[in-house]
CSV table of C-alpha atoms in Angstrom, one decimal:
chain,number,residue,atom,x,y,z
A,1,UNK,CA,22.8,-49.7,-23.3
A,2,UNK,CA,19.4,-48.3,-22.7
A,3,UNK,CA,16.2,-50.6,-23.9
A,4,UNK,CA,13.9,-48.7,-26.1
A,5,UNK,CA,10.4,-49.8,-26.5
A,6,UNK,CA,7.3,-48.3,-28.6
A,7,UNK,CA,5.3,-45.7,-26.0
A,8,UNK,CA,2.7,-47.3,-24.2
A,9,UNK,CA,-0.5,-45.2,-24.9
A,10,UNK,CA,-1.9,-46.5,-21.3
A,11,UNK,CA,1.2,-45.1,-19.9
A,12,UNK,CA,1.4,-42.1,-21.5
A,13,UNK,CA,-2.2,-41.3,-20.6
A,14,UNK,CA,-1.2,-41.6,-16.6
A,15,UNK,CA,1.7,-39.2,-17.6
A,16,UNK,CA,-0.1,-36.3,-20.0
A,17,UNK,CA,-2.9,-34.9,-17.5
A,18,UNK,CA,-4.4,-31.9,-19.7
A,19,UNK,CA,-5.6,-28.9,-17.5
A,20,UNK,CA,-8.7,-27.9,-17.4
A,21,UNK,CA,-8.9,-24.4,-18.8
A,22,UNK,CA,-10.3,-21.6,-17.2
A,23,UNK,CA,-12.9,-20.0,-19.6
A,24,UNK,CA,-13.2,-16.9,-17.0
A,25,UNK,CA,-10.7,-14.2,-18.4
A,26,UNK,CA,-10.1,-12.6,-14.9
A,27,UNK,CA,-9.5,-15.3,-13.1
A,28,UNK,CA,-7.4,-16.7,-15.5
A,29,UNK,CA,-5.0,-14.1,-15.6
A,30,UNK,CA,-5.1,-13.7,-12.1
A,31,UNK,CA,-4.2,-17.3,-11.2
A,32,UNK,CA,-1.4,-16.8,-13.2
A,33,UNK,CA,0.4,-13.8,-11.4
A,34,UNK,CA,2.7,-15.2,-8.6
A,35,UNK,CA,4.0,-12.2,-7.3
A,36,UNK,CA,3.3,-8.7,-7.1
A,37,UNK,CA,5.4,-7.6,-10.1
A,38,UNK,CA,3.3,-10.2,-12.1
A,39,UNK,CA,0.1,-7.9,-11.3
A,40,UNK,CA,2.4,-4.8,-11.8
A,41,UNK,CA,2.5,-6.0,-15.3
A,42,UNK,CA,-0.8,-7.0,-16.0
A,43,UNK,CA,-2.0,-3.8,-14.5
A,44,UNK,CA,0.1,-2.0,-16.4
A,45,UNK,CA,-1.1,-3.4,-19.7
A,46,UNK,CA,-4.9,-2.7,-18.7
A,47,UNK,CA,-4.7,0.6,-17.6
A,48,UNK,CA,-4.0,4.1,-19.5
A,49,UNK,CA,-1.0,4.9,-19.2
A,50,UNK,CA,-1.7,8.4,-17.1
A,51,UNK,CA,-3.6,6.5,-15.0
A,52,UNK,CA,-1.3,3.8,-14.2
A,53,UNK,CA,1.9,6.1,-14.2
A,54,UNK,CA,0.2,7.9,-10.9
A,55,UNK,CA,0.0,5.3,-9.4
A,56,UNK,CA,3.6,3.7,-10.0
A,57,UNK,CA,5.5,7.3,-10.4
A,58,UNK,CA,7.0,9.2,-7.6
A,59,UNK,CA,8.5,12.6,-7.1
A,60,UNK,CA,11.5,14.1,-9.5
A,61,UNK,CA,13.8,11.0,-10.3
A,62,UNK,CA,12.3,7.9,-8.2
A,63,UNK,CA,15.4,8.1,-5.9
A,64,UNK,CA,13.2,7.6,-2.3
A,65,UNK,CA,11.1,4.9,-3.8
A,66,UNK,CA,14.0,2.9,-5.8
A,67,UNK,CA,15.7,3.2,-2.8
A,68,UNK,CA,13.4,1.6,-0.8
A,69,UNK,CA,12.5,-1.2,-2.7
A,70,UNK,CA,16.4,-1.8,-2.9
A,71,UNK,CA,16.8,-1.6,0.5
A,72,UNK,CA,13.6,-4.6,0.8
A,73,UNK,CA,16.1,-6.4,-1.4
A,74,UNK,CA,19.1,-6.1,0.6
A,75,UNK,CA,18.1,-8.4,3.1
A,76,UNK,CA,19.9,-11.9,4.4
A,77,UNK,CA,17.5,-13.7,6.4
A,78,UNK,CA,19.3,-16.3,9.0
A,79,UNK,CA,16.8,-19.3,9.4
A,80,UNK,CA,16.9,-21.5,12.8
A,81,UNK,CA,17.7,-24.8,11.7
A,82,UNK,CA,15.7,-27.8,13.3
A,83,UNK,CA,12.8,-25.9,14.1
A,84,UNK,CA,9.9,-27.2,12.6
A,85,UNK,CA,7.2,-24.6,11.8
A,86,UNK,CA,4.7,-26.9,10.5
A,87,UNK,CA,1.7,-24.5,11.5
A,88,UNK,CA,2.5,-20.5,11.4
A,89,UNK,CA,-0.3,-17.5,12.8
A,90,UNK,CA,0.5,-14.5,11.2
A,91,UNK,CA,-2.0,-12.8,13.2
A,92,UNK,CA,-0.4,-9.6,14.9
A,93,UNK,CA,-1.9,-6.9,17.7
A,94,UNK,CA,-2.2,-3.4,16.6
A,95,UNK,CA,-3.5,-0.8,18.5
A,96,UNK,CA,-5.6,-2.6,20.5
A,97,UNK,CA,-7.1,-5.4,18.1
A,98,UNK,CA,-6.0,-8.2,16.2
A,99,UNK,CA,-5.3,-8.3,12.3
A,100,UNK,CA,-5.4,-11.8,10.8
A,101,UNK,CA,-2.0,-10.1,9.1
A,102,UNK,CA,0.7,-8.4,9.8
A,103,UNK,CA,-0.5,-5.4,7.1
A,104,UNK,CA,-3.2,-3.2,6.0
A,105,UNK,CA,-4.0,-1.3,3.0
A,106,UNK,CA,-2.5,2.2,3.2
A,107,UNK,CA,-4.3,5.6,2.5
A,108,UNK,CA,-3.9,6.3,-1.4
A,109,UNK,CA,-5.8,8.9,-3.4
A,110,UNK,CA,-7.9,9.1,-6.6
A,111,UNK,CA,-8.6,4.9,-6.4
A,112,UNK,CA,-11.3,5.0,-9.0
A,113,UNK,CA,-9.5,6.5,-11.6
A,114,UNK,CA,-7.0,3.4,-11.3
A,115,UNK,CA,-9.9,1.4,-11.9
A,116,UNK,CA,-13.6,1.8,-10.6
A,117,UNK,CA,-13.9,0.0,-8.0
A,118,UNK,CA,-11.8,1.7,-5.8
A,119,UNK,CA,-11.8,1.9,-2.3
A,120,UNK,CA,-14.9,-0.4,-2.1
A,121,UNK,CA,-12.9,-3.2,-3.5
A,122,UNK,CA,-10.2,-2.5,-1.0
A,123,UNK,CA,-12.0,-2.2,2.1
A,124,UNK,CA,-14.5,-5.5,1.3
A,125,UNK,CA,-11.3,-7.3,0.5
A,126,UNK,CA,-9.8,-6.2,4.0
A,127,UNK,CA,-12.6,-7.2,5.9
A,128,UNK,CA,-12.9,-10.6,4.3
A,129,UNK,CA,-9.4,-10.7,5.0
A,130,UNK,CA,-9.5,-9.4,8.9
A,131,UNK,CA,-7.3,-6.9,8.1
A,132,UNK,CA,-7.6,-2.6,8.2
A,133,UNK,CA,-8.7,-0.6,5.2
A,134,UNK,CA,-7.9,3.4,5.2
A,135,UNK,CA,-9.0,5.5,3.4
A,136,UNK,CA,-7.5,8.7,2.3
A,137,UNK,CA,-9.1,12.4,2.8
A,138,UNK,CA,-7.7,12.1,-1.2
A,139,UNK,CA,-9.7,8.7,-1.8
A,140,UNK,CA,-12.9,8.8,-4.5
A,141,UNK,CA,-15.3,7.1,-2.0
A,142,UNK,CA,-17.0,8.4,0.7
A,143,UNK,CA,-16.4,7.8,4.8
A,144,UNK,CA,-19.6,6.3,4.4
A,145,UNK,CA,-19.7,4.2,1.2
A,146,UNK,CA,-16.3,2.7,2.4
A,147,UNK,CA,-18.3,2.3,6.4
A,148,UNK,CA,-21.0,0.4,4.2
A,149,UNK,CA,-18.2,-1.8,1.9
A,150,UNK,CA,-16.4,-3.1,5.3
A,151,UNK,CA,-19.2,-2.6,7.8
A,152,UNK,CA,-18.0,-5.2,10.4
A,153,UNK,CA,-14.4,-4.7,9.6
A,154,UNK,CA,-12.0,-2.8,10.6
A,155,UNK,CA,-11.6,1.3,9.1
A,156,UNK,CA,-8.7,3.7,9.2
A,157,UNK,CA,-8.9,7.3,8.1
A,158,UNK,CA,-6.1,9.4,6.7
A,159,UNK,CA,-6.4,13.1,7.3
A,160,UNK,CA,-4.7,16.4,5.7
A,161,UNK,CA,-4.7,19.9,7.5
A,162,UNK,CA,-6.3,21.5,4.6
A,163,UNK,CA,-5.7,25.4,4.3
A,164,UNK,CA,-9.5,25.4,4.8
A,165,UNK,CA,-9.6,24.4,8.3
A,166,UNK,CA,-13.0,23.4,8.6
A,167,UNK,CA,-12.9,20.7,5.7
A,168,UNK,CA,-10.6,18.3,7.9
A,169,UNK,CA,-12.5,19.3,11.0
A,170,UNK,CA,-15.5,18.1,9.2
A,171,UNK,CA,-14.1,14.9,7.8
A,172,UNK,CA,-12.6,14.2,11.7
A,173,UNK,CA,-16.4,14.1,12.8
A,174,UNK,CA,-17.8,11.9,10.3
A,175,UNK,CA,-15.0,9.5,10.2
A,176,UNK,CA,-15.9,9.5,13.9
A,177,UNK,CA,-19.4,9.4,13.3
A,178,UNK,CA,-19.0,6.2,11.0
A,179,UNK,CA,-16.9,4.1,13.6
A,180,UNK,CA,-13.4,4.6,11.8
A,181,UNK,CA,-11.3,3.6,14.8
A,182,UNK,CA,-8.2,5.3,14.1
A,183,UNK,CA,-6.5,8.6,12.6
A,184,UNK,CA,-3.6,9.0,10.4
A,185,UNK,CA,-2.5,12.2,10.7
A,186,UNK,CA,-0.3,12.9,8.0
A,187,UNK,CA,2.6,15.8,7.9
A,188,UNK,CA,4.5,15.0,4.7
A,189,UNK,CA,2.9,16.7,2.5
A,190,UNK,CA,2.7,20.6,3.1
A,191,UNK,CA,3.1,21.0,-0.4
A,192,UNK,CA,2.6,18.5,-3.5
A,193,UNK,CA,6.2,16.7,-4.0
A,194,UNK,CA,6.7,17.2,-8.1
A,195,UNK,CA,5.8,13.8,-9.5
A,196,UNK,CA,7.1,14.4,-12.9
A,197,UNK,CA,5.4,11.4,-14.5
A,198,UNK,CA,2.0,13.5,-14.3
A,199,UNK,CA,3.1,16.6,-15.8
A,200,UNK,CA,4.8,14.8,-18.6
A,201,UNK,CA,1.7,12.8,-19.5
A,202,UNK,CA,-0.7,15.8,-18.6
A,203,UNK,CA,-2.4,13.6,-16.0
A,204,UNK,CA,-5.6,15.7,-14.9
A,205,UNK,CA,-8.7,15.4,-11.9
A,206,UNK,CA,-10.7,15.0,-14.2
A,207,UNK,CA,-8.7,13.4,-16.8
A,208,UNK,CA,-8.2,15.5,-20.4
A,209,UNK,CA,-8.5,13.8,-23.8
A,210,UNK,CA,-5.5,14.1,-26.3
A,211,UNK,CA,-4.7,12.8,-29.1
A,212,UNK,CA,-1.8,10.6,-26.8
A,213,UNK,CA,-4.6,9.6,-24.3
A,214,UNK,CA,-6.9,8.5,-27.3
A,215,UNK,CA,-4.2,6.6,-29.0
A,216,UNK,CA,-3.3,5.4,-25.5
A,217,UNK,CA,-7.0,4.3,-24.5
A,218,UNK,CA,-7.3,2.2,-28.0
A,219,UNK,CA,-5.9,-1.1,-26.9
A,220,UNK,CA,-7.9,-0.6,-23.1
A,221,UNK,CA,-11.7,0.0,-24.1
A,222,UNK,CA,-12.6,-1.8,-21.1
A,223,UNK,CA,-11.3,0.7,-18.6
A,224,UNK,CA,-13.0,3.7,-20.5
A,225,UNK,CA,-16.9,1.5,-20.7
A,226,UNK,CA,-15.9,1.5,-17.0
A,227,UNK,CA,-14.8,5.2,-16.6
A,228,UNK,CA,-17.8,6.6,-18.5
A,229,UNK,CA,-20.6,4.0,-17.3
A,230,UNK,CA,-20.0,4.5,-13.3
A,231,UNK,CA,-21.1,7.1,-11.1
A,232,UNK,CA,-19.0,10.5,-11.4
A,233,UNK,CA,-16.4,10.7,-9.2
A,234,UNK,CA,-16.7,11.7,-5.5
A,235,UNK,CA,-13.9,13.3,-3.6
A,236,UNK,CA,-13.8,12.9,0.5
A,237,UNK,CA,-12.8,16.7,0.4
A,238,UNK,CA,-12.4,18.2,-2.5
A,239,UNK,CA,-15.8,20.1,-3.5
A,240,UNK,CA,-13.8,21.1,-6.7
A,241,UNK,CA,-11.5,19.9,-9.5
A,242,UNK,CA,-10.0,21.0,-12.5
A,243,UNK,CA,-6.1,20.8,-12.7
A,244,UNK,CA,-2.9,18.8,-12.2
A,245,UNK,CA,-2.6,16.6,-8.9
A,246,UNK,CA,0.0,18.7,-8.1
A,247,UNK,CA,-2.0,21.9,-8.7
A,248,UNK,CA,-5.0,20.5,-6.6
A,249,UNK,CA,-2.7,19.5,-3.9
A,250,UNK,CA,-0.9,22.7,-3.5
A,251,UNK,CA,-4.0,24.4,-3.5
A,252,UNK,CA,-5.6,22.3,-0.7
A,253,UNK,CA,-2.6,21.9,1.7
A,254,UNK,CA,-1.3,24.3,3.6
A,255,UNK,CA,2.7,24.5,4.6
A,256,UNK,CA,1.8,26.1,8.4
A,257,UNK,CA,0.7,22.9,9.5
A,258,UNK,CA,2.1,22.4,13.1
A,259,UNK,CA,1.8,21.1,16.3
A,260,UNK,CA,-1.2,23.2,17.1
A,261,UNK,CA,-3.2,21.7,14.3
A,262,UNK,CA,-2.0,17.8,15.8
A,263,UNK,CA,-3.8,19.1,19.2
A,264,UNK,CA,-6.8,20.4,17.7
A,265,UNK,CA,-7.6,17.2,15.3
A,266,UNK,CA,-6.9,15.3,19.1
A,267,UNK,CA,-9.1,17.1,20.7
A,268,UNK,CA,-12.1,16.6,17.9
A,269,UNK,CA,-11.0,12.7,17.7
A,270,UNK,CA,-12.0,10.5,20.0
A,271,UNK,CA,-10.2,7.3,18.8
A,272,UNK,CA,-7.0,6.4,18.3
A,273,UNK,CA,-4.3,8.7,16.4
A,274,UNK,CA,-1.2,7.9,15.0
A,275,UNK,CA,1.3,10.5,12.8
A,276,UNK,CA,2.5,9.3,9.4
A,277,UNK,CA,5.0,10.7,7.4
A,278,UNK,CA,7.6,10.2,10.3
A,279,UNK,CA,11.6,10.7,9.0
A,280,UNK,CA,13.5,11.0,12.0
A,281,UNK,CA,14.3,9.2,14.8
A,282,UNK,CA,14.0,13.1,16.8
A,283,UNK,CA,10.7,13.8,15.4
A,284,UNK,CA,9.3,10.3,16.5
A,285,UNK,CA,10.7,10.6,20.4
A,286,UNK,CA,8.9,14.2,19.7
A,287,UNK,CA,5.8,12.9,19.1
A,288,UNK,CA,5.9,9.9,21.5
A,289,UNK,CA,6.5,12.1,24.4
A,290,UNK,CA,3.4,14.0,23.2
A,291,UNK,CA,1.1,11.4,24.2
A,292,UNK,CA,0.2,10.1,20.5
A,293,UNK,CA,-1.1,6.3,20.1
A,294,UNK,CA,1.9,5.5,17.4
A,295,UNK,CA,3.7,6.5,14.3
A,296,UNK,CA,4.5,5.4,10.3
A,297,UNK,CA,7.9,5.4,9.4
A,298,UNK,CA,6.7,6.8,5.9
A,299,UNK,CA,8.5,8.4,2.8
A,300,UNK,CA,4.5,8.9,1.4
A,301,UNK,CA,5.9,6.3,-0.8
A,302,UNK,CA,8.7,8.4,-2.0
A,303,UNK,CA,6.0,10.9,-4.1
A,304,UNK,CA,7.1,13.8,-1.5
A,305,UNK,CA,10.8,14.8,-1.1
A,306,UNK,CA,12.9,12.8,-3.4
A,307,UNK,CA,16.0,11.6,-1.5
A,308,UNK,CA,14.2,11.1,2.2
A,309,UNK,CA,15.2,8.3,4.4
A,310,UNK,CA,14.8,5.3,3.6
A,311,UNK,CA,11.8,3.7,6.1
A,312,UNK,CA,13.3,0.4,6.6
A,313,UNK,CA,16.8,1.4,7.2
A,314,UNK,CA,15.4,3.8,9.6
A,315,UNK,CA,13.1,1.5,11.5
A,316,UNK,CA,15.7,-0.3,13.8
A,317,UNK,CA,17.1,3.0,15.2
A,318,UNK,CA,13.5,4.5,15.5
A,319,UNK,CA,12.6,1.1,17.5
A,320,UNK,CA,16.1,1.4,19.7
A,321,UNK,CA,14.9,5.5,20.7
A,322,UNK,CA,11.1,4.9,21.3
A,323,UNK,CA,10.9,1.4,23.3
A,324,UNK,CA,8.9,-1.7,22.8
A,325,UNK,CA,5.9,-0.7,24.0
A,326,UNK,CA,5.1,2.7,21.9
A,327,UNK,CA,3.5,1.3,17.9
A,328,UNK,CA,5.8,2.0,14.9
A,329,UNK,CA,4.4,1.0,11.7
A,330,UNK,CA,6.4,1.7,8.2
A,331,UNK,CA,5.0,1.8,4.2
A,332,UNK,CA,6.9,2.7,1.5
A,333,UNK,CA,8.3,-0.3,-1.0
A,334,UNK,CA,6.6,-3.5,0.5
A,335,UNK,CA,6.1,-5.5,-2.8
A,336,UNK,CA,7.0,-9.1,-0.9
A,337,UNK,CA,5.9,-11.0,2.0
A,338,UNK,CA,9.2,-11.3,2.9
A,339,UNK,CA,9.6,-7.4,3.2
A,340,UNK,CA,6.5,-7.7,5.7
A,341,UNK,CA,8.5,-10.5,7.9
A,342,UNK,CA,11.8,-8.6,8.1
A,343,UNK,CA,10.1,-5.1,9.1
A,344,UNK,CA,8.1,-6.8,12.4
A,345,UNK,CA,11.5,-8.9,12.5
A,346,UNK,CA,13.0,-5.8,13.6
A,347,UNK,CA,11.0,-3.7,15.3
A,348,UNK,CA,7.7,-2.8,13.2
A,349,UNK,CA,4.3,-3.5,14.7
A,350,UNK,CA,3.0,-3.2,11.3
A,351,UNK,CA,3.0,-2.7,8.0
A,352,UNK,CA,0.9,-0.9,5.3
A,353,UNK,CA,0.6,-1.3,1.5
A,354,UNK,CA,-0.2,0.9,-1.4
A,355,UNK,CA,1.1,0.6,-4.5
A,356,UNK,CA,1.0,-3.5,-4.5
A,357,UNK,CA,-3.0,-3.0,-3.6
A,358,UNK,CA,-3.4,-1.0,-6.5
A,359,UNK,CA,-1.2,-3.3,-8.9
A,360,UNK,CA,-4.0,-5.8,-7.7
A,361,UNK,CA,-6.8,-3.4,-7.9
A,362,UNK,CA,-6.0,-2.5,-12.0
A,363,UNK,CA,-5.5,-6.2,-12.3
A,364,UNK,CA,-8.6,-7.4,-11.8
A,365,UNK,CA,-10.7,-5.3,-9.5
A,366,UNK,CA,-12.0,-6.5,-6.3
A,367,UNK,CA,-10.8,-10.1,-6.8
A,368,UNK,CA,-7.1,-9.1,-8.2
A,369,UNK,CA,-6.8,-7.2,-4.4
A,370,UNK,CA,-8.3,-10.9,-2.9
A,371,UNK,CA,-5.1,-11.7,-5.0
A,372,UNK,CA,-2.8,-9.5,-3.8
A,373,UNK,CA,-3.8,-10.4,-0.5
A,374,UNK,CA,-3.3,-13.7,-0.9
A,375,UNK,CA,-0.2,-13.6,-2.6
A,376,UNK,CA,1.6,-11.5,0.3
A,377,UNK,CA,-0.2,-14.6,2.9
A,378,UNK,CA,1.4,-17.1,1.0
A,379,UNK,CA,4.9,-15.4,1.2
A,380,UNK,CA,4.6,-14.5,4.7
A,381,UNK,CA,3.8,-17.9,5.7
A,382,UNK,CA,6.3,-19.5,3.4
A,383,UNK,CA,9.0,-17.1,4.7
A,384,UNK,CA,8.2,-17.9,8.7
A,385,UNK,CA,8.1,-21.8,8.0
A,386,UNK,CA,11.9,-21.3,6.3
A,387,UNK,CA,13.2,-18.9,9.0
A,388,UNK,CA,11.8,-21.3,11.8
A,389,UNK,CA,9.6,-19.5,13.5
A,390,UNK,CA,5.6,-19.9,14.3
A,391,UNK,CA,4.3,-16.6,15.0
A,392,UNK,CA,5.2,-13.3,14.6
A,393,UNK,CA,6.3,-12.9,18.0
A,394,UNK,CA,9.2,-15.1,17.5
A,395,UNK,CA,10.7,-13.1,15.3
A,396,UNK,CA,14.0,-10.9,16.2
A,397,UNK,CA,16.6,-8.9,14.5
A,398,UNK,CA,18.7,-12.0,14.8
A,399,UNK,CA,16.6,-13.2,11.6
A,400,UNK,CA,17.6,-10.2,9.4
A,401,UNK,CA,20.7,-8.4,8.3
A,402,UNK,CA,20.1,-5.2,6.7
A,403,UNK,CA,22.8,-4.7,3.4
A,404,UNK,CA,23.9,-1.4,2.8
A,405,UNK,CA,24.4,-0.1,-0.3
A,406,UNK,CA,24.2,3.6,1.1
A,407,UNK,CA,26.3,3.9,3.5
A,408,UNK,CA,26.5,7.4,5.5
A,409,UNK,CA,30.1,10.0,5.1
A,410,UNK,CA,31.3,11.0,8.3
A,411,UNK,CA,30.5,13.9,9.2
C-alpha cells in the first residue's frame, strides 16, 4: 500500500524551479525553435505571404524540391558501436581553406525583401561562424556592402551570363576587386523556371499593393515599418525593375549561354571557379576534364525544371565518375544537420544552404541566421557522436543507405 503524507512545501520548492522569463521578444521566440521547420513557421507567420511564398515556392508543382527533401529523409544511418566520439571537429577543407563547417550559405536573390537585413545578416553570421557567404548577382546588397559585412571572412560570388554581356563581365571584376575568392558560375537558369506561387500571389520587384497584400500585411506591421524605413533596394545587376520575377529573369538571361561564355568569365577571374547547376554525371566529367576548380550538384533548389534529378541521389554516382580528388558540393533540400553528415558521408566536399538561411533570416534577422547556424552545428555534432565518428573524414558510405522511393524503369 503506498504511504501518503501532506506535501512538504521545502520539498516542493527543490522540485518547482520557475524559469526565468525572457522579456526580449526575439530571443524568446528564437530560443524556442529547435529545428529548422520551427523557424519555417515562425517565419512564415512574420512575413507577407508574397514574400515568404518566394522564398519557400518552387517551379510548377514542387516535384524537384519535395523530392529532395524526401530523398534527405530516406536515409538509414549505420552507427559504429563502441566508438566513443566524445569530442567531434566538423571542420572540413574546401577549395583550399578550412570552414569551421561542413556548409555555407548558398547564393539566393532578392534577400531584403524576405526581410531587411539581407545579405548583411548572412554574411556577418558566416564570418562569426568561419564559414562562406555568397552572394548572388540576384542578391539586394552590393559586392561591396557584403565585402564590408564579412570583411575578414570568407566571400563567394554567384554569377549569371546576362544577355547584356558586359553586366557579368563587370560584376566578375569587382567581385575580384573586393577579394571574393571564388565563382559560381551558374547554368540552370537560361530561362526563369515558372514558380507558380509568384504569379498566383502577383509577387512583383518592387512589390504591388492590393487589396490581398493589404489584408495580408495587417497582422505583420513590423515587416512593412522595416520595408518602408530602410534604404531602397539595390540590385548587384539589375539597373531596372518593374515586373514579375519571372519577367525580370527572362529578360536578363540569355538561353545561348555556352561553353564559350565559361571560358571568357575564366579568363576575367582570377580565383577559383566552380559550375553550379550540375545534373548529370556526363556534364560533370565534362566540366572536370575542362580544367574547372569543382562543381554543385544543384536542382537551383528545384525553382528551375520541375522533375530534375534529385542532388543527393545523384551525388554517389557523380563521386564514383569524377574521383576523390576533383570538389563536388550539392544544395537543394538540406533542412537537417543530419542531411549535411550523409552528403560528405558519401562523397560531398560540401554543402550549401538557402532556404533554411532564409527561414532564419525572416525569423529574426541577423540573430535568427546565428540560429539557424547553430541549430544545423548542434545536429551535425549530435549526429557524428551517434554514428561514431570524430571528424568528417571518418565518415564513409558505409554510414548511409540511400531509400528509394523512385526507383528508375528499365529502359
Amino acid at each position: 500500500m503506498v504511504t501518503r503524507q501532506l506535501p512538504n512545501p521545502v520539498e516542493l520548492l527543490e522540485l518547482m524551479k520557475f524559469k526565468k522569463p525572457e522579456l526580449n521578444a526575439r530571443k524568446r521566440r528564437l530560443e524556442a525553435a529547435l529545428t529548422i521547420d520551427d523557424l519555417r513557421l515562425i517565419a512564415k507567420r512574420r512575413t507577407p505571404k508574397a514574400a515568404f511564398d518566394y522564398t519557400d515556392g518552387a517551379a510548377e508543382g514542387e516535384l524537384s524540391l519535395t523530392r529532395a527533401r524526401q530523398a534527405f529523409q530516406d536515409v538509414e544511418f549505420h552507427p559504429g558501436i563502441l566508438k566513443p566520439a566524445p569530442d567531434v571537429d566538423t571542420s572540413i577543407e574546401i577549395l583550399g581553406e578550412r570552414s569551421a563547417l561542413p556548409f555555407g550559405i548558398a547564393p539566393t536573390g532578392f534577400t531584403r525583401l524576405m526581410q531587411t537585413e539581407g545579405e548583411v545578416a548572412g554574411a556577418g553570421a558566416a564570418g562569426a561562424a568561419g564559414i562562406p557567404f555568397t552572394l548572388s548577382t540576384l542578391g539586394t546588397t552590393s559586392i561591396e556592402a557584403v565585402r564590408d559585412a564579412n570583411p575578414d571572412g570568407r566571400n563567394w560570388f554567384q554569377l549569371y551570363v546576362m544577355r547584356d554581356r558586359e553586366i557579368s563581365y563587370e560584376l566578375t571584376r569587382r567581385a575580384a576587386a573586393a577579394g571574393f575568392d571564388t565563382l559560381h558560375f551558374t547554368v540552370d537558369t537560361p530561362v526563369a523556371g515558372a514558380r507558380l506561387r509568384d504569379k498566383r500571389n502577383g509577387f512583383s520587384i518592387p512589390p504591388q499593393l492590393t487589396l490581398g497584400t493589404i489584408v495580408n500585411a495587417i497582422p505583420r506591421p513590423w515587416w512593412w515599418y522595416d520595408f518602408l524605413t530602410t534604404p531602397k533596394l539595390e540590385f548587384a545587376s539589375l539597373s531596372a525593375t518593374g515586373g514579375t520575377v519571372g519577367e525580370l529573369l527572362d529578360a536578363a538571361m540569355d538561353p545561348t549561354i555556352s561553353y564559350d561564355d565559361l571560358a571568357v568569365i575564366r579568363d576575367l577571374w582570377p580565383g577559383r571557379i566552380v559550375i553550379k547547376g550540375v545534373q548529370t554525371v556526363e556534364d560533370s566529367l565534362r566540366l572536370r576534364d575542362a580544367g574547372v576548380d569543382g562543381i554543385v550538384l544543384s536542382n537551383h533548389g528545384g525553382r528551375q525544371l520541375d522533375r530534375a534529378p534529385i542532388p543527393f541521389h545523384l551525388l554517389p554516382d557523380v563521386r564514383k565518375a569524377v574521383g576523390d580528388d576533383f570538389t563536388v558540393m550539392i544544395d537543394t533540400g538540406i533542412m537537417n544537420g543530419a542531411d549535411i553528415v550523409a552528403s560528405i558521408a558519401l562523397g560531398a566536399d560540401f554543402t550549401l544552404i538557402g532556404r533554411a538561411y532564409l527561414y532564419g533570416l525572416m525569423a529574426g534577422g541577423r540573430q535568427g541566421v546565428d540560429r539557424t547556424i547553430a541549430i544545423l552545428r548542434g545536429e551535425i555534432e549530435r549526429t557524428m557522436r551517434l554514428l561514431g565518428v570524430s571528424t568528417l573524414d571518418e565518415l564513409t558510405p558505409g554510414h548511409v543507405t540511400q531509400l528509394t522511393r523512385l526507383a528508375p524503369m528499365p529502359r
